[in-house]
Coordinates of C-alpha atoms and ligand atoms in Angstrom, one line a residue:
Chain A
M1 CA -21.8 -12.3 32.5
T2 CA -20.2 -10.3 29.8
T3 CA -22.4 -8.5 26.9
P4 CA -22.4 -10.6 23.9
V5 CA -20.4 -8.9 21.2
L6 CA -23.1 -10.0 18.5
E7 CA -26.5 -11.3 19.5
L8 CA -29.6 -12.2 17.2
R9 CA -33.0 -11.9 18.7
S10 CA -35.7 -13.8 16.8
V11 CA -34.5 -13.0 13.4
D12 CA -36.8 -14.2 10.3
K13 CA -35.7 -14.0 7.0
S14 CA -37.8 -15.1 3.8
F15 CA -37.2 -14.4 0.4
G16 CA -40.5 -13.7 -0.7
P17 CA -42.9 -16.5 0.3
I18 CA -39.8 -18.8 1.0
D19 CA -39.1 -18.7 4.8
V20 CA -35.7 -19.4 5.0
L21 CA -35.0 -18.8 8.7
H22 CA -37.4 -18.9 11.8
K23 CA -37.2 -17.2 14.9
I24 CA -33.1 -17.2 15.3
S25 CA -31.5 -15.9 18.5
L26 CA -27.9 -16.8 19.0
K27 CA -25.2 -14.9 21.1
V28 CA -21.5 -14.9 20.7
R29 CA -19.0 -13.3 23.1
A30 CA -15.4 -12.3 22.7
G31 CA -13.0 -15.2 23.1
E32 CA -15.4 -17.7 22.2
V33 CA -16.3 -19.8 19.4
L34 CA -19.9 -20.4 18.1
C35 CA -20.2 -23.3 15.9
L36 CA -23.1 -23.0 13.5
L37 CA -23.6 -26.9 12.6
G38 CA -26.4 -28.1 10.1
D39 CA -27.1 -30.2 7.0
N40 CA -26.9 -28.4 3.2
G41 CA -29.9 -26.1 3.2
A42 CA -30.2 -25.2 6.4
G43 CA -30.0 -21.7 6.1
K44 CA -26.5 -21.2 7.6
S45 CA -25.3 -19.3 4.6
T46 CA -28.3 -17.3 4.7
L47 CA -28.0 -16.4 8.2
I48 CA -24.2 -15.4 8.1
K49 CA -25.0 -13.3 4.8
T50 CA -27.7 -11.6 7.1
L51 CA -25.2 -10.8 10.0
A52 CA -22.8 -9.7 7.0
G53 CA -24.8 -7.1 6.1
V54 CA -25.7 -9.0 2.3
H55 CA -29.5 -9.4 3.1
K56 CA -31.5 -7.4 5.9
P57 CA -33.6 -9.4 8.1
T58 CA -37.2 -9.5 7.5
R59 CA -37.9 -9.2 11.0
G60 CA -36.5 -9.6 14.6
Q61 CA -33.3 -7.8 15.8
I62 CA -29.6 -7.5 15.2
L63 CA -27.4 -6.1 18.8
M64 CA -23.7 -5.4 18.7
D65 CA -22.3 -4.6 22.4
G66 CA -26.2 -4.8 23.2
K67 CA -27.2 -1.7 21.1
E68 CA -29.5 -2.5 18.1
V69 CA -27.6 -2.2 14.7
S70 CA -28.8 -2.7 11.0
F71 CA -26.5 -3.0 7.9
D72 CA -27.7 -1.8 4.5
R73 CA -24.9 -3.2 3.1
P74 CA -21.6 -5.7 3.6
R75 CA -19.4 -2.6 4.2
D76 CA -21.5 -1.6 7.0
A77 CA -20.9 -4.7 8.8
Q78 CA -17.3 -4.6 7.9
D79 CA -17.2 -0.7 9.6
M80 CA -18.7 -2.2 12.7
G81 CA -15.9 -4.8 13.0
I82 CA -17.6 -7.9 11.7
A83 CA -15.4 -9.8 9.1
T84 CA -16.7 -12.7 6.6
V85 CA -14.4 -15.2 5.2
H86 CA -16.0 -17.3 2.5
Q87 CA -15.0 -20.4 1.6
F88 CA -12.1 -20.3 -1.2
G89 CA -10.4 -17.1 1.2
G90 CA -8.6 -14.9 -1.1
T91 CA -11.0 -13.9 -4.0
F92 CA -8.3 -12.4 -5.9
P93 CA -6.3 -15.6 -7.3
L94 CA -3.8 -13.2 -9.3
M95 CA -3.1 -10.8 -7.2
S96 CA -0.1 -10.8 -4.8
I97 CA -0.5 -11.5 -1.3
G98 CA 0.7 -8.1 -0.2
R99 CA -1.7 -6.5 -2.5
S100 CA -4.5 -8.5 -2.1
F101 CA -4.2 -7.9 1.8
F102 CA -4.3 -4.3 1.7
V103 CA -7.0 -4.3 -1.2
G104 CA -9.2 -1.1 -0.8
A105 CA -6.9 0.1 2.1
E106 CA -3.4 0.2 0.5
P107 CA -0.5 2.1 2.5
T108 CA 0.8 4.5 0.4
K109 CA 3.9 6.9 0.5
G110 CA 5.0 10.2 -1.1
W111 CA 3.0 13.3 -1.7
G112 CA 0.3 14.5 -3.6
P113 CA -0.6 13.2 -7.3
F114 CA 3.1 10.9 -6.5
K115 CA 1.5 9.0 -3.6
I116 CA 3.1 5.5 -4.5
Y117 CA 1.7 2.5 -3.1
D118 CA 4.3 1.1 -0.5
R119 CA 4.8 -2.5 -1.7
K120 CA 7.4 -3.0 0.6
K121 CA 5.6 -2.2 4.1
A122 CA 2.4 -3.9 2.5
N123 CA 4.6 -7.0 1.9
E124 CA 6.1 -6.9 5.2
I125 CA 2.8 -6.4 7.1
A126 CA 1.0 -9.2 5.5
V127 CA 3.5 -11.7 5.7
K128 CA 3.8 -10.7 9.3
A129 CA 0.4 -10.5 10.1
V130 CA 0.4 -14.3 8.5
Q131 CA 3.4 -15.6 10.4
D132 CA 2.2 -14.6 13.7
F133 CA -0.4 -17.1 13.0
G134 CA 1.9 -20.1 12.6
I135 CA 2.0 -20.2 9.1
T136 CA 5.6 -19.6 8.4
R137 CA 5.7 -21.0 4.9
V138 CA 4.3 -17.7 3.7
D139 CA 7.4 -15.5 3.5
D140 CA 7.3 -13.9 0.2
G141 CA 4.6 -10.9 -0.2
D142 CA 5.0 -11.0 -3.7
R143 CA 3.8 -14.4 -4.4
L144 CA 0.2 -14.8 -5.7
I145 CA -3.0 -15.9 -3.8
G146 CA -3.5 -18.3 -6.2
G147 CA -0.5 -20.2 -5.7
L148 CA -1.3 -21.0 -1.9
S149 CA -2.7 -23.5 -0.5
G150 CA -6.7 -23.4 0.7
G151 CA -5.4 -23.9 4.3
E152 CA -2.8 -20.7 3.8
R153 CA -5.4 -18.8 1.9
Q154 CA -8.0 -19.1 4.9
S155 CA -5.6 -18.4 7.3
L156 CA -4.3 -15.1 5.1
A157 CA -8.0 -14.0 5.1
I158 CA -8.4 -14.7 8.4
A159 CA -4.9 -12.9 9.7
R160 CA -6.3 -9.9 7.2
A161 CA -9.6 -9.8 9.2
V162 CA -7.7 -9.7 12.5
H163 CA -5.3 -7.1 11.1
F164 CA -7.9 -4.7 10.2
G165 CA -9.8 -4.8 13.4
A166 CA -12.4 -7.4 13.2
R167 CA -14.6 -8.1 16.2
V168 CA -16.6 -10.6 14.8
L169 CA -15.0 -13.1 12.7
I170 CA -17.4 -15.2 10.6
L171 CA -16.1 -18.5 8.8
D172 CA -18.4 -20.1 6.2
E173 CA -17.6 -23.5 6.0
P174 CA -13.6 -23.0 6.1
T175 CA -12.9 -26.7 6.2
A176 CA -14.9 -28.3 3.7
A177 CA -12.7 -28.4 0.7
L178 CA -10.0 -29.3 2.8
G179 CA -7.9 -32.2 3.5
V180 CA -7.1 -33.7 6.9
K181 CA -3.7 -31.7 7.7
Q182 CA -4.6 -28.2 5.9
A183 CA -7.9 -28.6 8.1
A184 CA -6.2 -28.7 11.4
H185 CA -3.8 -25.8 10.2
V186 CA -7.5 -23.5 9.8
L187 CA -8.7 -25.1 13.0
R188 CA -5.3 -23.9 15.0
I189 CA -5.5 -20.3 13.6
V190 CA -9.6 -20.7 14.6
K191 CA -8.2 -21.0 18.0
E192 CA -5.6 -18.2 17.9
A193 CA -8.1 -15.6 16.8
Q194 CA -10.2 -16.9 19.9
R195 CA -7.1 -16.5 22.1
R196 CA -7.1 -12.8 20.6
G197 CA -10.3 -12.4 22.0
L198 CA -12.0 -12.4 18.7
A199 CA -15.7 -13.6 18.8
V200 CA -15.8 -16.4 16.5
I201 CA -18.8 -17.6 14.4
F202 CA -17.8 -21.2 12.9
I203 CA -19.9 -22.6 10.2
T204 CA -19.3 -26.6 9.3
H205 CA -21.3 -29.5 8.9
Q206 CA -18.1 -31.5 10.2
V207 CA -18.9 -32.4 14.0
M208 CA -15.3 -33.3 14.4
H209 CA -14.0 -30.0 13.3
A210 CA -16.7 -28.4 15.4
M211 CA -15.7 -30.1 18.4
A212 CA -12.3 -29.5 18.1
V213 CA -12.5 -25.5 18.5
G214 CA -16.0 -25.0 19.8
D215 CA -17.0 -23.6 23.0
H216 CA -21.1 -22.9 21.9
F217 CA -22.9 -24.9 19.6
A218 CA -26.1 -24.5 18.0
V219 CA -27.5 -26.7 15.2
L220 CA -29.6 -25.2 12.8
I221 CA -32.6 -27.4 11.0
R222 CA -34.6 -26.1 8.1
G223 CA -34.1 -22.7 9.3
A224 CA -34.6 -23.0 12.6
V225 CA -32.6 -23.3 15.8
A226 CA -33.1 -27.2 16.9
A227 CA -30.4 -27.4 19.7
D228 CA -28.2 -25.0 21.6
F229 CA -25.7 -26.3 23.7
V230 CA -22.3 -25.5 25.3
K231 CA -19.0 -27.5 25.4
G232 CA -19.2 -30.9 26.9
Q233 CA -23.1 -31.4 26.7
K234 CA -23.5 -33.6 24.0
S235 CA -21.3 -36.5 22.4
R236 CA -20.2 -36.5 18.9
E237 CA -22.9 -39.2 18.3
E238 CA -25.5 -36.8 20.0
I239 CA -24.6 -33.9 17.7
T240 CA -24.4 -35.9 14.6
D241 CA -27.7 -37.0 15.3
L242 CA -29.1 -34.1 15.9
M243 CA -27.8 -32.7 12.6
A244 CA -29.3 -35.2 10.7
G245 CA -33.0 -34.2 11.9
G246 CA -33.8 -36.2 15.1
E247 CA -33.3 -39.4 13.3
T248 CA -30.4 -41.2 14.8
M249 CA -27.5 -43.0 13.2
A250 CA -28.8 -46.1 14.3
D251 CA -32.1 -45.3 12.5
L252 CA -30.2 -44.6 9.3
E253 CA -28.0 -47.8 9.4
A254 CA -31.5 -49.7 9.9
Q255 CA -32.8 -48.2 7.1
I256 CA -30.0 -48.5 4.8
S257 CA -29.6 -52.0 5.5
S258 CA -33.6 -52.7 4.9
D259 CA -33.4 -50.7 1.7
L260 CA -30.1 -52.9 0.2
A261 CA -32.5 -56.0 1.5
T262 CA -35.6 -55.0 -0.7
A263 CA -33.3 -54.1 -3.7
D264 CA -31.6 -57.3 -4.1
G265 CA -34.4 -59.8 -2.6
H266 CA -31.6 -61.2 -0.4
P267 CA -32.2 -61.1 3.6
S268 CA -29.9 -58.6 5.1
P269 CA -27.0 -60.0 6.4
A270 CA -27.2 -60.2 10.3
T271 CA -23.9 -60.1 11.0
L272 CA -21.1 -57.3 9.4
Chain B
M1 CA 19.0 -9.7 -5.3
T2 CA 16.1 -12.3 -5.7
N3 CA 14.1 -9.6 -7.7
L4 CA 16.4 -10.3 -10.5
S5 CA 16.1 -13.9 -10.4
I6 CA 15.0 -16.0 -13.6
G7 CA 11.9 -17.0 -11.6
N8 CA 11.1 -13.5 -10.5
L9 CA 10.9 -12.2 -14.1
L10 CA 9.0 -14.9 -15.5
R11 CA 6.2 -14.6 -13.3
R12 CA 5.5 -11.2 -14.4
P13 CA 2.7 -10.4 -16.8
E14 CA 5.0 -9.2 -19.6
A15 CA 7.4 -11.9 -19.5
G16 CA 5.7 -13.8 -22.4
A17 CA 4.8 -10.3 -24.4
F18 CA 8.4 -9.4 -24.1
L19 CA 10.0 -12.9 -25.5
G20 CA 7.4 -12.5 -28.2
M21 CA 8.6 -9.4 -29.2
L22 CA 12.3 -10.4 -29.2
A23 CA 11.0 -13.8 -31.7
V24 CA 9.3 -11.2 -33.9
I25 CA 12.0 -9.3 -34.4
L26 CA 14.4 -11.8 -34.8
F27 CA 12.4 -13.2 -37.8
F28 CA 12.0 -10.1 -39.4
L29 CA 15.8 -9.6 -39.1
V30 CA 16.4 -13.0 -40.6
F31 CA 14.0 -12.4 -43.4
G32 CA 14.2 -8.9 -44.0
G33 CA 17.5 -7.5 -43.3
V34 CA 18.3 -4.8 -41.1
N35 CA 16.6 -2.3 -43.0
F36 CA 13.8 -2.5 -40.8
L37 CA 16.4 -1.5 -38.0
K38 CA 17.4 1.4 -39.4
P39 CA 15.5 4.9 -38.8
A40 CA 13.2 4.8 -41.7
G41 CA 12.3 1.2 -40.9
I42 CA 11.6 1.8 -37.2
A43 CA 9.6 4.8 -38.3
S44 CA 7.2 2.5 -40.3
W45 CA 6.7 0.4 -37.2
L46 CA 7.0 2.7 -34.5
N47 CA 4.2 5.3 -36.2
V48 CA 1.7 2.3 -36.6
A49 CA 2.4 1.2 -32.8
A50 CA 2.0 4.7 -31.6
N51 CA -1.3 5.2 -33.0
I52 CA -2.4 1.8 -32.0
G53 CA -0.7 1.9 -28.2
I54 CA -2.6 5.0 -27.1
I55 CA -5.4 3.3 -27.0
A56 CA -4.4 -0.5 -26.4
I57 CA -3.3 1.1 -22.8
P58 CA -7.0 2.2 -21.6
V59 CA -8.4 -0.5 -23.4
G60 CA -6.1 -3.1 -22.0
L61 CA -6.8 -1.7 -18.7
L62 CA -10.3 -1.7 -18.9
M63 CA -9.8 -6.0 -19.9
I64 CA -7.4 -6.3 -16.9
A65 CA -10.4 -4.9 -14.8
G66 CA -12.7 -7.6 -16.5
E67 CA -14.8 -5.3 -19.3
L68 CA -14.2 -4.8 -23.1
D69 CA -14.6 -1.5 -25.0
I70 CA -15.1 -2.0 -29.2
S71 CA -16.4 1.2 -29.3
I72 CA -13.3 3.0 -29.9
G73 CA -13.7 1.5 -33.8
S74 CA -16.0 4.5 -34.1
M75 CA -14.7 7.0 -31.6
I76 CA -11.6 7.6 -33.7
P77 CA -13.4 8.7 -36.8
A78 CA -15.5 10.6 -34.2
G79 CA -12.3 12.5 -33.0
S80 CA -11.2 13.3 -36.5
M81 CA -14.4 14.7 -37.9
I82 CA -15.0 16.8 -34.9
V83 CA -12.1 18.2 -35.3
A84 CA -12.5 18.5 -38.9
I85 CA -15.9 19.9 -38.7
L86 CA -15.5 22.4 -36.0
S87 CA -12.3 23.7 -37.3
G88 CA -12.1 22.9 -40.6
H89 CA -15.6 23.5 -41.6
Y90 CA -16.5 26.0 -39.4
E91 CA -13.2 27.4 -38.7
L92 CA -13.6 27.5 -34.9
P93 CA -10.3 28.0 -32.7
M94 CA -8.5 24.8 -32.5
W95 CA -8.9 24.6 -28.3
I96 CA -12.7 24.5 -28.6
S97 CA -12.2 21.4 -31.1
I98 CA -9.8 19.6 -28.6
L99 CA -12.1 20.4 -25.6
A100 CA -15.1 18.9 -27.9
V101 CA -13.4 15.8 -28.8
L102 CA -12.4 14.8 -25.4
G103 CA -15.6 16.2 -23.9
F104 CA -17.5 13.7 -26.4
G105 CA -15.2 10.7 -25.3
A106 CA -16.2 11.5 -21.8
I107 CA -19.6 11.4 -22.8
I108 CA -19.6 8.4 -24.7
G109 CA -17.6 6.6 -22.3
T110 CA -19.5 7.6 -19.4
I111 CA -22.4 6.1 -21.2
N112 CA -20.6 3.1 -21.6
G113 CA -19.8 2.4 -18.1
L114 CA -23.2 3.5 -17.0
L115 CA -24.6 0.9 -19.1
V116 CA -22.2 -1.7 -18.0
V117 CA -22.5 -0.9 -14.2
R118 CA -26.7 -0.5 -14.2
T119 CA -27.1 -3.4 -16.0
A120 CA -25.9 -7.1 -16.6
V121 CA -25.4 -6.2 -20.1
P122 CA -22.1 -7.7 -21.4
S123 CA -19.6 -4.7 -21.8
L124 CA -19.0 -6.2 -25.4
I125 CA -22.7 -6.0 -26.4
V126 CA -23.0 -2.4 -25.0
T127 CA -19.8 -1.3 -26.7
L128 CA -21.0 -3.2 -29.8
G129 CA -24.0 -1.0 -29.4
T130 CA -22.4 2.7 -28.8
L131 CA -19.8 1.5 -32.0
F132 CA -22.5 1.3 -34.3
A133 CA -24.8 4.3 -32.7
V134 CA -21.7 6.7 -33.1
A135 CA -21.0 5.4 -36.5
G136 CA -24.3 6.2 -37.6
M137 CA -24.1 9.5 -35.7
V138 CA -20.8 10.8 -37.1
L139 CA -21.7 9.5 -40.7
G140 CA -25.5 11.0 -40.4
L141 CA -24.0 14.6 -39.1
S142 CA -20.8 14.7 -41.3
V143 CA -23.2 14.6 -44.4
L144 CA -25.9 16.5 -42.7
I145 CA -23.0 19.7 -42.0
T146 CA -20.8 18.9 -44.8
G147 CA -22.2 17.3 -47.7
T148 CA -19.6 14.5 -47.5
T149 CA -17.9 11.9 -45.8
S150 CA -14.5 13.8 -46.2
V151 CA -13.4 16.7 -44.5
A152 CA -10.2 18.8 -44.8
I153 CA -8.8 20.5 -41.9
K154 CA -5.8 22.7 -41.9
A155 CA -4.7 23.2 -38.3
P156 CA -2.5 26.0 -37.1
A157 CA 1.4 25.4 -36.7
L158 CA 1.5 25.4 -32.9
Y159 CA -1.4 22.7 -33.1
K160 CA 0.4 20.7 -35.8
A161 CA 3.5 20.8 -34.1
I162 CA 1.9 19.3 -30.7
F163 CA -0.6 17.0 -32.2
G164 CA 0.0 16.2 -36.0
Q165 CA 3.4 16.4 -37.4
F166 CA 6.2 14.4 -38.6
I167 CA 9.2 14.7 -36.7
G168 CA 12.3 14.8 -39.1
G169 CA 10.0 14.1 -42.0
T170 CA 9.4 10.4 -40.6
Y171 CA 8.2 10.1 -36.9
Q172 CA 4.9 11.1 -35.9
V173 CA 4.8 13.2 -32.9
L174 CA 2.3 10.7 -31.6
I175 CA 4.9 8.7 -30.7
L176 CA 6.2 11.1 -28.1
W177 CA 2.6 11.0 -26.8
W178 CA 2.6 7.3 -26.6
V179 CA 5.6 7.4 -24.8
A180 CA 4.0 9.9 -22.0
V181 CA 1.0 7.8 -21.8
S182 CA 2.8 4.8 -21.4
V183 CA 4.9 6.3 -18.5
V184 CA 2.0 7.6 -16.7
S185 CA 0.5 4.5 -16.9
V186 CA 2.9 2.5 -15.6
F187 CA 3.2 4.9 -12.5
Y188 CA -0.7 5.1 -11.9
V189 CA -1.2 1.1 -12.3
H190 CA 2.0 -0.5 -10.9
Y191 CA 2.6 2.2 -8.4
T192 CA -0.3 3.7 -6.8
K193 CA -3.2 2.3 -4.9
Y194 CA -5.9 3.3 -8.2
G195 CA -3.7 0.2 -10.1
N196 CA -4.5 -2.4 -7.1
W197 CA -8.3 -1.2 -7.4
I198 CA -8.4 -2.1 -11.5
F199 CA -6.7 -5.4 -10.8
A200 CA -9.1 -6.0 -7.8
L201 CA -11.8 -5.7 -9.8
G202 CA -11.2 -7.5 -12.8
G203 CA -10.1 -10.5 -9.8
D204 CA -13.7 -10.1 -8.1
R205 CA -16.3 -7.2 -8.3
E206 CA -18.5 -8.2 -5.4
S207 CA -15.2 -8.6 -3.1
A208 CA -13.2 -5.3 -4.8
R209 CA -16.5 -3.6 -3.8
N210 CA -17.1 -4.9 0.0
A211 CA -13.1 -4.0 0.7
G212 CA -14.4 -0.4 0.1
I213 CA -13.2 -0.1 -3.9
P214 CA -15.6 2.6 -5.5
T215 CA -16.3 0.0 -8.3
T216 CA -18.6 2.2 -10.2
R217 CA -16.5 5.4 -10.4
V218 CA -13.1 2.9 -11.5
T219 CA -15.4 1.3 -14.2
I220 CA -16.9 4.5 -15.5
T221 CA -13.5 6.2 -15.7
L222 CA -11.3 3.3 -17.2
F223 CA -14.3 3.6 -20.3
I224 CA -14.0 7.7 -20.3
L225 CA -10.4 6.9 -20.7
S226 CA -10.5 4.3 -23.3
A227 CA -13.4 6.7 -25.3
C228 CA -11.0 9.7 -24.7
S229 CA -7.9 8.1 -26.2
A230 CA -9.9 7.0 -29.1
S231 CA -11.2 10.1 -30.1
F232 CA -7.8 12.0 -29.6
V233 CA -6.1 9.4 -32.0
G234 CA -8.3 10.5 -34.3
M235 CA -8.2 13.9 -33.8
C236 CA -4.2 13.6 -34.1
Q237 CA -4.8 11.9 -37.3
A238 CA -6.8 14.1 -38.7
I239 CA -4.7 17.0 -38.1
L240 CA -1.5 15.0 -39.0
F241 CA -3.0 14.3 -42.6
N242 CA -5.0 17.6 -43.2
S243 CA -8.5 15.7 -43.5
A244 CA -10.8 13.4 -41.7
Q245 CA -12.7 10.6 -42.9
V246 CA -16.0 8.9 -41.6
S247 CA -15.0 5.3 -42.1
A248 CA -11.7 5.3 -40.8
G249 CA -10.9 2.9 -37.4
M250 CA -12.7 -0.4 -37.7
S251 CA -9.7 -2.3 -38.3
Y252 CA -8.4 -0.6 -34.9
I253 CA -10.8 -2.8 -32.6
F254 CA -8.8 -5.9 -33.5
N255 CA -5.4 -4.5 -34.0
V256 CA -6.1 -3.1 -30.4
I257 CA -7.4 -6.2 -28.9
I258 CA -4.5 -8.3 -30.4
S259 CA -2.0 -5.9 -28.8
V260 CA -3.3 -6.4 -26.0
V261 CA -3.6 -10.3 -25.4
V262 CA -0.2 -10.7 -27.1
G263 CA 0.6 -8.3 -24.4
G264 CA -0.1 -10.6 -22.0
V265 CA -3.5 -9.7 -20.5
V266 CA -5.8 -12.2 -19.3
L267 CA -8.9 -12.0 -21.2
T268 CA -10.5 -13.0 -18.3
G269 CA -9.4 -10.1 -16.0
G270 CA -7.2 -9.4 -13.0
F271 CA -3.6 -10.2 -14.5
G272 CA -1.3 -8.1 -17.1
S273 CA 0.8 -5.5 -16.9
V274 CA 1.0 -1.7 -19.0
V275 CA 4.7 -2.9 -20.1
G276 CA 3.3 -5.9 -21.2
I277 CA 0.8 -4.0 -23.6
V278 CA 3.5 -2.0 -24.8
F279 CA 5.6 -5.0 -25.7
G280 CA 2.1 -6.7 -27.5
T281 CA 1.6 -3.3 -29.5
I282 CA 5.0 -3.3 -30.8
T283 CA 5.1 -6.8 -31.7
F284 CA 1.7 -6.4 -33.4
A285 CA 3.0 -3.4 -35.5
V286 CA 6.6 -5.0 -36.1
V287 CA 4.3 -8.1 -37.9
N288 CA 2.5 -5.5 -39.5
Q289 CA 4.9 -3.3 -41.1
G290 CA 8.1 -5.9 -40.7
I291 CA 6.0 -8.0 -44.1
Y292 CA 7.1 -5.2 -46.3
F293 CA 11.0 -5.7 -45.7
T294 CA 10.7 -9.3 -46.5
G295 CA 10.2 -10.7 -50.5
F296 CA 6.9 -12.3 -48.5
D297 CA 3.5 -11.1 -50.2
R298 CA 1.9 -8.8 -47.4
N299 CA -1.1 -11.1 -46.9
W300 CA 1.0 -13.8 -45.0
S301 CA 1.4 -11.1 -42.5
S302 CA -2.4 -12.1 -41.0
L303 CA -1.5 -15.5 -41.0
I304 CA 1.5 -14.3 -38.6
I305 CA -0.6 -12.0 -36.5
G306 CA -3.2 -14.8 -36.3
V307 CA -0.8 -17.9 -35.4
M308 CA 0.7 -15.3 -32.9
L309 CA -2.4 -14.4 -31.1
L310 CA -3.3 -17.9 -30.8
A311 CA 0.4 -18.9 -29.2
A312 CA 0.0 -15.6 -27.0
V313 CA -3.7 -16.5 -25.7
L314 CA -2.0 -20.4 -24.9
M315 CA 1.3 -18.9 -23.5
N316 CA -0.5 -16.4 -21.4
N317 CA -2.2 -19.5 -19.5
T318 CA 1.2 -21.0 -19.0
F319 CA 2.8 -17.9 -17.8
R320 CA -0.2 -17.2 -15.7
H321 CA -0.2 -21.0 -14.5
M322 CA 3.6 -20.4 -13.5
A323 CA 3.5 -17.0 -11.8
L324 CA 0.2 -18.8 -9.6
N325 CA 2.8 -21.8 -8.8
Y326 CA 5.9 -20.2 -8.3
A327 CA 7.4 -20.1 -4.9
P328 CA 10.9 -19.0 -4.3
K329 CA 13.3 -21.9 -3.9
K330 CA 14.2 -22.7 -0.1
K331 CA 17.7 -21.8 0.7
Ligands
LIG1 N1 -32.1 -15.7 -2.3 C1 -32.6 -16.7 -2.2 N2 -34.1 -16.5 -2.2 C2 -34.5 -17.9 -2.2 N3 -34.1 -18.8 -1.6 C3 -33.1 -18.9 -1.0 C4 -32.1 -17.6 -0.9 N4 -30.8 -17.7 -0.9 C5 -31.1 -19.1 0.1 N5 -32.6 -19.6 -0.3 C6 -32.8 -21.0 0.2 O1 -32.7 -21.0 1.9 C7 -32.4 -22.6 1.9 C8 -31.2 -22.3 2.9 O2 -30.2 -22.1 1.8 P1 -28.4 -21.8 2.3 O3 -28.6 -20.7 3.6 O4 -27.5 -21.6 1.6 O5 -28.2 -23.1 3.5 P2 -26.7 -23.8 4.2 O6 -25.4 -22.6 3.9 O7 -26.6 -24.1 5.2 O8 -26.5 -24.7 3.1 C9 -32.3 -23.1 0.8 O9 -33.4 -23.9 0.6 C10 -32.3 -22.0 -0.3 O10 -32.8 -22.5 -1.6
LIG2 MG1 -24.3 -22.9 2.5

């Protein structure tokens, strides 16, 4: 089997006395989508921030291509090919598509003090990169990021990461704020990134979205990996139950109806 | 080409500023007559515009980057006093004074920049501190060294020609400096990668840093530019009027900020343009001076400026909104 692009071995993360992550061990290979599922507060964001170089692990190892790595700042992780796309994708709403695509890596032409930003080239490359991902509605690199839909912004951010040679793509709840159609859009792009051989870590708490693209799933509960399984091993209900922390959906329904029953003093209707 | 379509023009940051400028010029043409567009009339507002404009560009860039610098209010008299004390009182060569003026700007700019970058204190408060600190220092030192708050300076002809003369008896040479600063700024802000960095900084500092932009260096550089521009203008004023006053400059804080905002720079950062700032400066100067060409009492100009500022802020929001939502029509 191939060496995982990225691997976590027994990673702990504490903020002072607060232990947020416990003994997290995970692997993701090239061309594989790892879905990280978990309820709010489970530690998903903390985990990806640790991978992105925002936090340093308190204990444990991060390995890339089998070799241990350590990131002092987000830039280090980026230089190693780990790209993180945050929930709202483009973070420069008032910048043009071309300009924000190349922020910090602007293409220039000319010489010496007269080196100018190559707007035409930047726009062409940016527009082409997004269109290659199937977003044909984006055709003008001068448009502002803030004028794009949430899905288009996510797509642009993913296209950007791929363009700049990312090997690992981390997506923090990219579909959370999106409507059904937009979310489908983003999921298609996740598949496309995977097809291009990227290792994708896809964070979500929507089981449907995870099942649509995931090869490998990990459920995080209170900072620990509660389950780790591959596609086809568990049904949607089982995953949902896992995320709810062992309580099954059936338990939850029973709980709710008994609450209702005691609340208004009537016996719960047996048939609904 | 599509570049000339109305939609493309209207989504530019200077669109509102340009319309505002036209409106104001039209207003004073109607109420003040054509005198105000004749050479002497033009000089009256162009001189005011040049003095404000040289400072408004770097301050506007700071605002695009999400920061503010009000210490310019005391950097102007600082520049005046440095040149007057060194070359007037001590009779040192002018080039030493010029270096000292710009050097002092660089020092205060660096202090402002470092404090803003290293602490979480908003730049308004940091520069409010340096505003008073520099004002106090300039006043204290002037009195200590010269015994007065107003110092005379007689610059050699060459320096007067370059920094402080009336061309044709009416136009300040500072106008040429303003044009030069504007042209260089348009180039660097809109046609090089550095401009992109400034906009990114104002959009989101954290992301800008993660994208590899040297945010600390850019911020400090911008503060140095604004401090130096103010001390430079102060120096030129002293050379022009052959004397320096400790107390000149506080009104510039408001005038510069108004010009920048009227010029379409969004207060929260990330959006604006150099050309817009130039339009905003002209608009401000026209209102400020145009009132003399009308039959109205001078006091009304403040009312117009106030209303104009509010209108500009509202309009900026509208234009920004249009820019955000603008999509080219499908063929
Ligand atoms: N910087 C921090 N300092 C202290 N506690 C933190 C910090 N960041 C996150 N936490 C805590 O870690 C837990 C997990 O948070 P988070 O990773 O954001 O969860 P998720 O993204 O799964 O919703 C939360 O209880 C949160 O309060
Ligand atoms: Mg989260």
